[in-house]
Amino acid sequence: MGKTNRNIFYTLSLSFLLFVGCSNNDANENKEAVAQANEGVNEETNEEINEENNSNNNEPNEENNTENGTEDVVEIEFWHAMGGGLGDTLEQLVDDYNQSQENYEITAEYQGSYEELLTQFRTVGGTETAPGLVQMFEVGTKYMIESEHITPVQEWIDRDGYDVSQLEENILSYYQVDGELYSMPFNSSTPALFYNKDMFEDAGLDPENPPRTFTEIKEAAEALTTDDTYGFSMLGHGWFFEQMISTQGADYVDQDNGRSADATEALFGGEEGLRVYEWLNEMNEAETFNYYGRDWDDLRAAFQGEDVAMYMDSSAGTKSAVDNAGFEVGVSFIPHADEIDPNGVVIGGASVWMANGISEEEQQASWDFMKWFNQPEIQAEWHVNTGYFATNPSAYDEAIVGEEHESYPQLTVPIDQLQETVASSATQGALITVFPESREEVVTSLEAMYQGTSPEEALQQAVDGTNRAIEVSTRAAE
């Protein structure tokens, strides 16, 4: 397909599937009948004794049930955000946990997108119908902390003496505020640069030395652009813009990225944001860049169809990109502005939260599940089957991971990028309740720029829109 037919704007919105669980499996057992009364007791007395004993025998006996292994299983609903093959993998993870012990059972059912789940949780949070466990995307973190409907997992970490140092530091940091961990990291990913190695060779570029800086990307995009192929593209999603702000060591909003106090204004409108907008605009005007819209599948299809040679994607999509390509796929660190040394990336994905409207016993069950899925051998399977990072880096030492990385060496690149990230408020990630609204403002402004609005004006539109959303949210909270 030529450029003319492909140079259109797609406007579908990204959504992630979620699942929600709810089931009840209660089992009751009667005890054995008591022996007949001693000989010599009259018939009337025997009948009274038997009637009383039969009545007692129909009542549960906690001590005997425990001894016989029939104590009621504690059930926990788990609202999660996985669809398709990822959903199947998560269901298997839950099944494995349920089979690993006899005291607790986790269940899960479909709920909708992350945004729909957030709406549902706002409705039922703190009530008897709320789930015990909730998976929530990272930009919902601020709301969840302030909702008063969750129990910070730090409470159970302290109570149990759990060693969080065994977990990946640059994943933990996003979900920690003032040293407290509020939720347990679960499915975590970062963006990476994906490129067509075959096209690199045809264009005289070194496929083993991919471009890193904005200038290098522009030059490579020019060399890779032909009548049938664009050099570079970026999805219409605010996540990628945020990453190129943070890797410059800049905060997205004030108040230490909203971590020392509630953010009052956007900071991405400075020179760091303008560098990103001008970089994309220059390639768009040179026609070495093409915009494929907001739908991940459209951009991925363009890459698989060799309509575009380089693009940014989630690290969780690495195996799929390799498996579906008819060419050799390369993976590299995200691009960064020429003027700076890259600071790294901000974690994306989601974490698992514990509700506070459940019993102590149910919280214990929820905590047990959280500890279980962070074990190295469990995380090894999770990483291999999903492409998400292992929350416990010891998982990378498991034999199954070594074999997978030998087959897919591309998987090691995002891991290196994450572990080389410089810890700061910038790479820890911003905390604002209106993050979804801000992302929408960024994407809308970029689309305006691709249609002819100047980079300066487009960027200011995103800043103004974000500031309005922050102001409205602040007034509503007062």
CSV table of C-alpha atoms in Angstrom, one decimal:
chain,number,residue,atom,x,y,z
A,1,MET,CA,0.0,0.0,0.0
A,2,GLY,CA,1.4,3.4,-1.0
A,3,LYS,CA,1.6,6.5,1.2
A,4,THR,CA,-1.5,8.2,-0.2
A,5,ASN,CA,-3.8,5.4,0.9
A,6,ARG,CA,-2.1,5.0,4.3
A,7,ASN,CA,-1.8,8.6,5.3
A,8,ILE,CA,-5.0,8.8,7.2
A,9,PHE,CA,-5.9,9.4,10.9
A,10,TYR,CA,-7.4,6.6,12.9
A,11,THR,CA,-9.5,7.8,15.9
A,12,LEU,CA,-10.2,4.6,17.8
A,13,SER,CA,-9.4,4.8,21.5
A,14,LEU,CA,-7.2,2.4,23.3
A,15,SER,CA,-8.8,0.2,25.9
A,16,PHE,CA,-7.7,-2.7,27.9
A,17,LEU,CA,-9.9,-5.7,28.9
A,18,LEU,CA,-10.6,-6.4,32.5
A,19,PHE,CA,-12.1,-9.3,34.2
A,20,VAL,CA,-14.0,-9.5,37.5
A,21,GLY,CA,-14.6,-12.6,39.6
A,22,CYS,CA,-17.5,-13.7,41.8
A,23,SER,CA,-18.5,-17.2,42.9
A,24,ASN,CA,-19.5,-19.0,46.0
A,25,ASN,CA,-18.6,-22.6,46.8
A,26,ASP,CA,-19.8,-23.6,50.2
A,27,ALA,CA,-19.6,-27.1,51.5
A,28,ASN,CA,-21.2,-28.5,54.6
A,29,GLU,CA,-20.9,-31.9,56.1
A,30,ASN,CA,-22.8,-33.6,58.8
A,31,LYS,CA,-21.2,-35.7,61.5
A,32,GLU,CA,-21.8,-39.3,62.1
A,33,ALA,CA,-24.9,-40.2,64.1
A,34,VAL,CA,-24.4,-40.8,67.8
A,35,ALA,CA,-24.7,-44.2,69.4
A,36,GLN,CA,-27.9,-45.4,70.9
A,37,ALA,CA,-28.6,-44.6,74.5
A,38,ASN,CA,-27.5,-47.0,77.2
A,39,GLU,CA,-29.6,-50.1,77.8
A,40,GLY,CA,-32.2,-49.6,80.5
A,41,VAL,CA,-33.3,-46.1,79.4
A,42,ASN,CA,-37.0,-46.0,78.5
A,43,GLU,CA,-38.2,-45.5,75.0
A,44,GLU,CA,-39.5,-42.0,75.6
A,45,THR,CA,-36.1,-40.9,77.0
A,46,ASN,CA,-34.3,-42.5,74.0
A,47,GLU,CA,-36.4,-40.6,71.6
A,48,GLU,CA,-35.7,-37.3,73.3
A,49,ILE,CA,-32.0,-38.0,73.4
A,50,ASN,CA,-31.9,-39.1,69.7
A,51,GLU,CA,-33.9,-36.0,68.7
A,52,GLU,CA,-31.4,-33.7,70.5
A,53,ASN,CA,-28.4,-35.5,69.2
A,54,ASN,CA,-29.7,-35.4,65.6
A,55,SER,CA,-30.3,-31.7,65.9
A,56,ASN,CA,-26.8,-31.2,67.3
A,57,ASN,CA,-25.3,-33.3,64.6
A,58,ASN,CA,-26.7,-31.1,61.8
A,59,GLU,CA,-24.8,-28.1,63.2
A,60,PRO,CA,-21.2,-27.4,61.9
A,61,ASN,CA,-18.4,-28.3,64.3
A,62,GLU,CA,-15.5,-26.1,63.6
A,63,GLU,CA,-13.0,-28.2,65.5
A,64,ASN,CA,-14.0,-31.5,63.7
A,65,ASN,CA,-14.2,-29.7,60.3
A,66,THR,CA,-10.7,-28.4,60.8
A,67,GLU,CA,-9.4,-31.9,61.8
A,68,ASN,CA,-11.0,-33.5,58.8
A,69,GLY,CA,-9.7,-30.8,56.4
A,70,THR,CA,-13.2,-29.5,55.6
A,71,GLU,CA,-12.9,-26.0,57.0
A,72,ASP,CA,-14.7,-23.4,54.7
A,73,VAL,CA,-12.4,-22.0,52.0
A,74,VAL,CA,-12.0,-18.2,52.1
A,75,GLU,CA,-13.0,-16.8,48.7
A,76,ILE,CA,-11.7,-13.6,47.2
A,77,GLU,CA,-13.0,-11.8,44.1
A,78,PHE,CA,-10.2,-10.4,41.9
A,79,TRP,CA,-11.1,-7.7,39.3
A,80,HIS,CA,-8.3,-7.8,36.7
A,81,ALA,CA,-7.4,-6.2,33.4
A,82,MET,CA,-6.4,-9.0,31.1
A,83,GLY,CA,-8.1,-10.1,27.8
A,84,GLY,CA,-7.4,-12.6,25.1
A,85,GLY,CA,-4.3,-14.7,25.5
A,86,LEU,CA,-3.1,-12.6,28.5
A,87,GLY,CA,-6.5,-13.2,30.1
A,88,ASP,CA,-6.0,-17.0,29.6
A,89,THR,CA,-2.5,-16.7,31.2
A,90,LEU,CA,-3.9,-14.8,34.2
A,91,GLU,CA,-6.7,-17.3,34.7
A,92,GLN,CA,-4.1,-20.1,34.7
A,93,LEU,CA,-2.0,-18.2,37.2
A,94,VAL,CA,-5.1,-17.9,39.5
A,95,ASP,CA,-5.8,-21.6,39.0
A,96,ASP,CA,-2.3,-22.6,39.9
A,97,TYR,CA,-2.5,-20.6,43.1
A,98,ASN,CA,-5.8,-22.2,44.0
A,99,GLN,CA,-4.3,-25.6,43.5
A,100,SER,CA,-1.2,-24.7,45.5
A,101,GLN,CA,-3.1,-24.6,48.8
A,102,GLU,CA,-6.4,-25.5,50.4
A,103,ASN,CA,-7.3,-22.4,52.5
A,104,TYR,CA,-8.1,-19.7,49.9
A,105,GLU,CA,-9.7,-19.5,46.5
A,106,ILE,CA,-9.3,-16.5,44.1
A,107,THR,CA,-11.9,-16.0,41.5
A,108,ALA,CA,-12.0,-13.6,38.5
A,109,GLU,CA,-14.6,-12.3,36.0
A,110,TYR,CA,-14.8,-9.8,33.1
A,111,GLN,CA,-15.5,-6.2,34.0
A,112,GLY,CA,-14.5,-4.0,31.0
A,113,SER,CA,-11.6,-1.6,30.3
A,114,TYR,CA,-9.4,-0.1,32.9
A,115,GLU,CA,-11.5,3.1,32.8
A,116,GLU,CA,-14.7,1.1,33.2
A,117,LEU,CA,-13.2,-0.8,36.1
A,118,LEU,CA,-12.3,2.4,37.8
A,119,THR,CA,-15.8,3.6,37.4
A,120,GLN,CA,-17.2,0.4,38.8
A,121,PHE,CA,-14.8,0.5,41.8
A,122,ARG,CA,-15.8,4.1,42.5
A,123,THR,CA,-19.4,2.9,42.7
A,124,VAL,CA,-18.9,-0.1,45.0
A,125,GLY,CA,-15.7,0.8,46.9
A,126,GLY,CA,-16.2,0.4,50.6
A,127,THR,CA,-19.4,-1.6,50.2
A,128,GLU,CA,-20.1,-5.3,50.8
A,129,THR,CA,-20.2,-5.9,47.0
A,130,ALA,CA,-16.6,-4.6,46.5
A,131,PRO,CA,-14.0,-7.1,45.4
A,132,GLY,CA,-11.2,-8.1,47.7
A,133,LEU,CA,-8.5,-7.5,45.1
A,134,VAL,CA,-8.5,-5.0,42.3
A,135,GLN,CA,-6.0,-4.6,39.4
A,136,MET,CA,-5.7,-1.0,38.5
A,137,PHE,CA,-3.6,0.8,35.8
A,138,GLU,CA,-0.8,2.9,37.0
A,139,VAL,CA,-2.5,6.2,36.3
A,140,GLY,CA,-5.3,5.2,38.7
A,141,THR,CA,-2.8,5.1,41.6
A,142,LYS,CA,-3.5,8.6,42.9
A,143,TYR,CA,-7.3,8.0,43.0
A,144,MET,CA,-6.9,4.6,44.7
A,145,ILE,CA,-4.7,6.0,47.4
A,146,GLU,CA,-7.1,8.8,48.2
A,147,SER,CA,-10.3,6.7,47.8
A,148,GLU,CA,-10.3,5.5,51.4
A,149,HIS,CA,-11.4,2.1,50.0
A,150,ILE,CA,-8.1,0.3,50.1
A,151,THR,CA,-5.7,-1.1,52.7
A,152,PRO,CA,-2.1,-0.2,51.8
A,153,VAL,CA,-0.1,-3.4,51.4
A,154,GLN,CA,2.6,-1.8,53.6
A,155,GLU,CA,0.4,-2.8,56.6
A,156,TRP,CA,0.7,-6.5,55.7
A,157,ILE,CA,4.4,-6.1,54.7
A,158,ASP,CA,5.1,-4.7,58.2
A,159,ARG,CA,2.9,-7.2,60.0
A,160,ASP,CA,4.5,-10.2,58.1
A,161,GLY,CA,8.1,-8.9,58.0
A,162,TYR,CA,8.0,-9.3,54.2
A,163,ASP,CA,11.3,-8.3,52.5
A,164,VAL,CA,10.4,-6.0,49.6
A,165,SER,CA,14.0,-5.6,48.7
A,166,GLN,CA,13.7,-8.8,46.8
A,167,LEU,CA,11.5,-7.0,44.3
A,168,GLU,CA,12.5,-4.9,41.3
A,169,GLU,CA,13.4,-1.4,42.7
A,170,ASN,CA,12.4,0.5,39.6
A,171,ILE,CA,9.0,-1.1,39.5
A,172,LEU,CA,8.4,-0.7,43.3
A,173,SER,CA,9.2,3.0,43.2
A,174,TYR,CA,6.1,4.0,41.1
A,175,TYR,CA,3.7,2.5,43.7
A,176,GLN,CA,5.6,3.9,46.8
A,177,VAL,CA,4.7,7.2,48.3
A,178,ASP,CA,6.7,8.5,51.2
A,179,GLY,CA,8.4,5.1,51.5
A,180,GLU,CA,5.0,3.2,51.8
A,181,LEU,CA,4.0,0.6,49.2
A,182,TYR,CA,0.3,1.0,48.6
A,183,SER,CA,-0.3,-1.8,46.1
A,184,MET,CA,1.6,-4.8,44.8
A,185,PRO,CA,3.2,-4.5,41.3
A,186,PHE,CA,1.7,-7.0,39.0
A,187,ASN,CA,1.9,-6.6,35.2
A,188,SER,CA,4.6,-4.1,34.4
A,189,SER,CA,6.1,-2.9,31.1
A,190,THR,CA,7.9,0.0,29.5
A,191,PRO,CA,8.1,1.3,26.0
A,192,ALA,CA,10.9,0.4,23.6
A,193,LEU,CA,11.9,1.2,20.0
A,194,PHE,CA,11.0,-1.6,17.6
A,195,TYR,CA,12.6,-1.6,14.1
A,196,ASN,CA,12.9,-3.7,10.9
A,197,LYS,CA,16.5,-5.0,10.7
A,198,ASP,CA,16.1,-6.1,7.1
A,199,MET,CA,15.1,-2.6,6.1
A,200,PHE,CA,18.1,-1.2,8.1
A,201,GLU,CA,20.4,-3.3,6.0
A,202,ASP,CA,18.8,-2.4,2.7
A,203,ALA,CA,19.1,1.3,3.7
A,204,GLY,CA,22.8,1.0,4.5
A,205,LEU,CA,22.2,1.3,8.3
A,206,ASP,CA,23.7,-0.9,11.0
A,207,PRO,CA,21.0,-3.1,12.4
A,208,GLU,CA,23.1,-3.8,15.4
A,209,ASN,CA,23.6,-0.2,16.2
A,210,PRO,CA,20.1,1.4,16.2
A,211,PRO,CA,19.6,5.1,16.5
A,212,ARG,CA,19.2,6.6,20.0
A,213,THR,CA,18.9,10.4,19.9
A,214,PHE,CA,16.2,12.4,18.2
A,215,THR,CA,18.6,13.5,15.5
A,216,GLU,CA,19.7,9.9,14.8
A,217,ILE,CA,16.1,8.8,14.6
A,218,LYS,CA,15.3,11.6,12.1
A,219,GLU,CA,18.3,10.7,10.0
A,220,ALA,CA,17.5,7.0,10.0
A,221,ALA,CA,13.8,7.7,9.2
A,222,GLU,CA,14.9,9.7,6.2
A,223,ALA,CA,17.1,6.8,5.0
A,224,LEU,CA,14.4,4.3,5.6
A,225,THR,CA,11.6,6.2,3.9
A,226,THR,CA,10.6,5.0,0.4
A,227,ASP,CA,7.6,5.3,-1.9
A,228,ASP,CA,6.1,2.4,0.1
A,229,THR,CA,7.5,2.8,3.6
A,230,TYR,CA,7.6,5.5,6.2
A,231,GLY,CA,10.7,5.7,8.4
A,232,PHE,CA,9.0,6.3,11.9
A,233,SER,CA,5.7,6.4,13.7
A,234,MET,CA,4.4,6.9,17.2
A,235,LEU,CA,1.1,5.8,18.6
A,236,GLY,CA,-1.5,8.3,19.6
A,237,HIS,CA,-1.1,7.6,23.3
A,238,GLY,CA,0.2,10.0,26.0
A,239,TRP,CA,2.3,7.3,27.6
A,240,PHE,CA,5.0,7.7,25.0
A,241,PHE,CA,5.2,11.4,25.3
A,242,GLU,CA,5.5,11.1,29.1
A,243,GLN,CA,8.4,8.7,28.7
A,244,MET,CA,10.4,11.2,26.5
A,245,ILE,CA,9.8,13.9,29.2
A,246,SER,CA,10.9,11.7,32.1
A,247,THR,CA,14.0,10.4,30.3
A,248,GLN,CA,15.1,14.0,30.1
A,249,GLY,CA,15.0,14.1,33.9
A,250,ALA,CA,12.0,16.4,33.9
A,251,ASP,CA,8.8,16.2,36.0
A,252,TYR,CA,5.5,16.0,34.3
A,253,VAL,CA,3.8,18.2,37.0
A,254,ASP,CA,4.9,20.2,39.9
A,255,GLN,CA,5.3,19.2,43.6
A,256,ASP,CA,7.9,16.6,42.8
A,257,ASN,CA,5.7,15.1,40.2
A,258,GLY,CA,2.8,15.2,42.6
A,259,ARG,CA,4.6,13.1,45.2
A,260,SER,CA,5.4,15.6,47.9
A,261,ALA,CA,2.0,17.4,47.6
A,262,ASP,CA,-1.0,17.6,45.3
A,263,ALA,CA,0.1,18.8,41.9
A,264,THR,CA,-1.2,22.3,40.9
A,265,GLU,CA,0.2,22.7,37.3
A,266,ALA,CA,1.8,20.9,34.4
A,267,LEU,CA,5.5,21.3,33.8
A,268,PHE,CA,5.9,19.4,30.5
A,269,GLY,CA,5.3,22.6,28.5
A,270,GLY,CA,8.9,23.7,28.9
A,271,GLU,CA,11.9,23.0,26.7
A,272,GLU,CA,11.7,19.3,27.3
A,273,GLY,CA,8.2,19.0,25.9
A,274,LEU,CA,8.9,21.4,23.0
A,275,ARG,CA,11.9,19.2,22.0
A,276,VAL,CA,9.5,16.3,21.6
A,277,TYR,CA,6.9,18.2,19.7
A,278,GLU,CA,9.4,19.8,17.3
A,279,TRP,CA,11.1,16.5,16.7
A,280,LEU,CA,7.8,14.8,15.7
A,281,ASN,CA,6.7,17.8,13.7
A,282,GLU,CA,10.0,17.9,11.6
A,283,MET,CA,9.6,14.3,10.6
A,284,ASN,CA,5.9,14.8,9.9
A,285,GLU,CA,6.6,17.8,7.6
A,286,ALA,CA,9.5,15.8,5.9
A,287,GLU,CA,7.0,13.0,5.3
A,288,THR,CA,9.3,10.5,6.9
A,289,PHE,CA,6.7,10.1,9.7
A,290,ASN,CA,3.2,8.8,9.4
A,291,TYR,CA,0.4,8.8,12.1
A,292,TYR,CA,-1.6,5.6,12.3
A,293,GLY,CA,-4.0,6.8,15.0
A,294,ARG,CA,-4.7,5.7,18.6
A,295,ASP,CA,-5.3,2.0,18.1
A,296,TRP,CA,-2.3,-0.2,19.0
A,297,ASP,CA,-3.3,-2.9,16.4
A,298,ASP,CA,-3.3,-0.4,13.5
A,299,LEU,CA,0.2,0.7,14.2
A,300,ARG,CA,1.4,-2.9,14.8
A,301,ALA,CA,-0.2,-4.0,11.5
A,302,ALA,CA,1.6,-1.2,9.7
A,303,PHE,CA,4.9,-2.4,11.1
A,304,GLN,CA,4.1,-6.1,10.3
A,305,GLY,CA,3.1,-5.0,6.8
A,306,GLU,CA,6.4,-3.2,6.3
A,307,ASP,CA,4.6,0.1,5.9
A,308,VAL,CA,6.7,1.7,8.7
A,309,ALA,CA,10.3,0.8,9.6
A,310,MET,CA,10.5,2.0,13.2
A,311,TYR,CA,8.0,2.6,15.9
A,312,MET,CA,7.6,2.5,19.7
A,313,ASP,CA,5.6,-0.2,21.5
A,314,SER,CA,5.2,-1.7,24.9
A,315,SER,CA,7.8,-4.2,26.0
A,316,ALA,CA,5.0,-6.6,26.7
A,317,GLY,CA,4.4,-6.8,22.9
A,318,THR,CA,8.0,-8.0,22.1
A,319,LYS,CA,7.3,-11.7,21.5
A,320,SER,CA,4.2,-11.0,19.5
A,321,ALA,CA,6.1,-8.5,17.3
A,322,VAL,CA,8.9,-11.1,16.7
A,323,ASP,CA,6.5,-14.0,16.0
A,324,ASN,CA,4.3,-12.1,13.6
A,325,ALA,CA,7.0,-10.4,11.5
A,326,GLY,CA,8.2,-11.8,8.2
A,327,PHE,CA,11.6,-10.1,8.9
A,328,GLU,CA,14.1,-9.8,11.8
A,329,VAL,CA,12.9,-7.5,14.5
A,330,GLY,CA,15.2,-5.3,16.5
A,331,VAL,CA,14.5,-3.8,19.9
A,332,SER,CA,16.3,-0.8,21.4
A,333,PHE,CA,16.0,1.8,24.1
A,334,ILE,CA,13.5,4.7,23.6
A,335,PRO,CA,14.7,7.8,21.8
A,336,HIS,CA,16.0,10.8,23.8
A,337,ALA,CA,16.8,14.4,23.1
A,338,ASP,CA,20.3,15.1,21.9
A,339,GLU,CA,21.1,17.6,24.7
A,340,ILE,CA,20.8,15.1,27.6
A,341,ASP,CA,22.0,11.8,28.9
A,342,PRO,CA,19.0,9.5,29.1
A,343,ASN,CA,17.6,9.0,32.6
A,344,GLY,CA,15.5,5.9,31.7
A,345,VAL,CA,11.9,5.0,31.7
A,346,VAL,CA,8.7,5.1,33.9
A,347,ILE,CA,7.0,1.9,34.6
A,348,GLY,CA,3.6,1.2,33.0
A,349,GLY,CA,1.0,-1.5,33.4
A,350,ALA,CA,-0.9,-2.1,36.6
A,351,SER,CA,-0.7,-3.3,40.2
A,352,VAL,CA,-3.0,-5.2,42.5
A,353,TRP,CA,-4.8,-3.4,45.4
A,354,MET,CA,-6.3,-4.8,48.6
A,355,ALA,CA,-9.8,-3.5,49.5
A,356,ASN,CA,-10.4,-2.4,53.1
A,357,GLY,CA,-14.1,-3.5,53.2
A,358,ILE,CA,-13.3,-7.1,53.6
A,359,SER,CA,-12.6,-9.2,56.8
A,360,GLU,CA,-9.3,-9.7,58.4
A,361,GLU,CA,-9.4,-13.3,57.2
A,362,GLU,CA,-10.1,-12.2,53.6
A,363,GLN,CA,-7.2,-9.7,53.8
A,364,GLN,CA,-4.9,-12.5,54.9
A,365,ALA,CA,-6.0,-14.5,51.9
A,366,SER,CA,-5.4,-11.5,49.6
A,367,TRP,CA,-2.0,-11.0,51.1
A,368,ASP,CA,-1.1,-14.6,50.7
A,369,PHE,CA,-1.9,-14.5,47.0
A,370,MET,CA,0.2,-11.3,46.5
A,371,LYS,CA,3.2,-13.0,48.2
A,372,TRP,CA,2.7,-16.2,46.1
A,373,PHE,CA,2.7,-14.5,42.7
A,374,ASN,CA,5.9,-12.7,43.5
A,375,GLN,CA,7.9,-15.8,44.0
A,376,PRO,CA,10.8,-16.2,41.4
A,377,GLU,CA,9.5,-19.4,39.9
A,378,ILE,CA,6.0,-17.9,39.5
A,379,GLN,CA,7.4,-14.7,38.0
A,380,ALA,CA,9.6,-16.7,35.6
A,381,GLU,CA,6.5,-18.3,34.2
A,382,TRP,CA,4.6,-15.0,34.1
A,383,HIS,CA,7.5,-13.2,32.2
A,384,VAL,CA,7.9,-16.1,29.7
A,385,ASN,CA,4.1,-16.3,29.0
A,386,THR,CA,3.3,-12.6,28.9
A,387,GLY,CA,6.4,-10.6,28.1
A,388,TYR,CA,5.8,-8.5,31.2
A,389,PHE,CA,8.8,-7.8,33.5
A,390,ALA,CA,9.4,-10.1,36.5
A,391,THR,CA,8.6,-8.2,39.6
A,392,ASN,CA,11.2,-10.4,41.3
A,393,PRO,CA,14.4,-10.1,39.3
A,394,SER,CA,15.6,-13.5,40.7
A,395,ALA,CA,13.1,-14.9,38.2
A,396,TYR,CA,15.6,-14.1,35.4
A,397,ASP,CA,17.9,-16.7,36.9
A,398,GLU,CA,15.4,-19.5,36.4
A,399,ALA,CA,16.2,-22.0,33.6
A,400,ILE,CA,12.9,-21.4,31.8
A,401,VAL,CA,13.8,-17.7,31.4
A,402,GLY,CA,17.3,-18.4,30.2
A,403,GLU,CA,15.8,-20.6,27.5
A,404,GLU,CA,13.3,-18.0,26.5
A,405,HIS,CA,15.9,-15.2,26.3
A,406,GLU,CA,18.0,-17.4,24.1
A,407,SER,CA,15.1,-17.8,21.7
A,408,TYR,CA,14.0,-14.2,22.1
A,409,PRO,CA,17.1,-12.0,22.9
A,410,GLN,CA,15.0,-9.0,22.2
A,411,LEU,CA,13.3,-9.5,25.6
A,412,THR,CA,16.5,-8.6,27.4
A,413,VAL,CA,16.7,-5.1,26.0
A,414,PRO,CA,13.7,-3.6,28.0
A,415,ILE,CA,15.0,-5.3,31.1
A,416,ASP,CA,18.4,-3.6,30.7
A,417,GLN,CA,16.6,-0.3,30.0
A,418,LEU,CA,14.6,-0.6,33.2
A,419,GLN,CA,17.5,-1.6,35.4
A,420,GLU,CA,19.7,1.2,34.0
A,421,THR,CA,17.0,3.8,34.9
A,422,VAL,CA,18.2,6.6,37.2
A,423,ALA,CA,16.0,6.9,40.2
A,424,SER,CA,14.3,10.4,40.5
A,425,SER,CA,10.9,11.9,40.8
A,426,ALA,CA,10.9,12.1,37.0
A,427,THR,CA,11.4,8.4,36.4
A,428,GLN,CA,9.3,7.5,39.5
A,429,GLY,CA,6.4,8.8,37.5
A,430,ALA,CA,3.7,11.5,38.1
A,431,LEU,CA,0.8,11.1,40.5
A,432,ILE,CA,-2.3,13.1,39.5
A,433,THR,CA,-5.9,12.1,39.6
A,434,VAL,CA,-6.6,13.5,36.1
A,435,PHE,CA,-3.9,11.6,34.3
A,436,PRO,CA,-6.4,10.1,31.8
A,437,GLU,CA,-7.7,13.5,31.0
A,438,SER,CA,-4.1,14.9,30.5
A,439,ARG,CA,-3.2,12.1,28.2
A,440,GLU,CA,-6.3,12.9,26.1
A,441,GLU,CA,-5.2,16.5,25.9
A,442,VAL,CA,-1.7,15.5,24.8
A,443,VAL,CA,-2.9,13.2,22.0
A,444,THR,CA,-5.5,15.7,20.8
A,445,SER,CA,-2.8,18.4,20.6
A,446,LEU,CA,-0.4,16.1,18.7
A,447,GLU,CA,-3.1,15.3,16.2
A,448,ALA,CA,-3.7,19.0,15.7
A,449,MET,CA,0.1,19.5,15.1
A,450,TYR,CA,0.1,16.7,12.5
A,451,GLN,CA,-2.7,18.7,10.8
A,452,GLY,CA,-0.7,21.9,10.7
A,453,THR,CA,-0.8,23.6,14.2
A,454,SER,CA,2.6,24.8,15.3
A,455,PRO,CA,4.5,22.8,17.9
A,456,GLU,CA,4.4,25.7,20.3
A,457,GLU,CA,0.7,26.2,20.0
A,458,ALA,CA,-0.1,22.5,20.1
A,459,LEU,CA,2.0,21.9,23.2
A,460,GLN,CA,0.4,24.9,25.0
A,461,GLN,CA,-3.0,23.4,24.2
A,462,ALA,CA,-2.0,20.3,26.1
A,463,VAL,CA,-0.6,22.2,29.0
A,464,ASP,CA,-3.7,24.4,29.3
A,465,GLY,CA,-6.0,21.4,29.1
A,466,THR,CA,-4.1,19.6,31.8
A,467,ASN,CA,-4.1,22.6,34.0
A,468,ARG,CA,-7.9,23.0,33.6
A,469,ALA,CA,-8.4,19.4,34.5
A,470,ILE,CA,-6.2,19.7,37.6
A,471,GLU,CA,-8.1,22.9,38.7
A,472,VAL,CA,-11.5,21.2,38.3
A,473,SER,CA,-10.4,18.2,40.2
A,474,THR,CA,-8.9,20.3,43.0
A,475,ARG,CA,-12.1,22.4,43.4
A,476,ALA,CA,-14.2,19.2,43.5
A,477,ALA,CA,-12.1,17.8,46.3
A,478,GLU,CA,-12.4,20.9,48.4
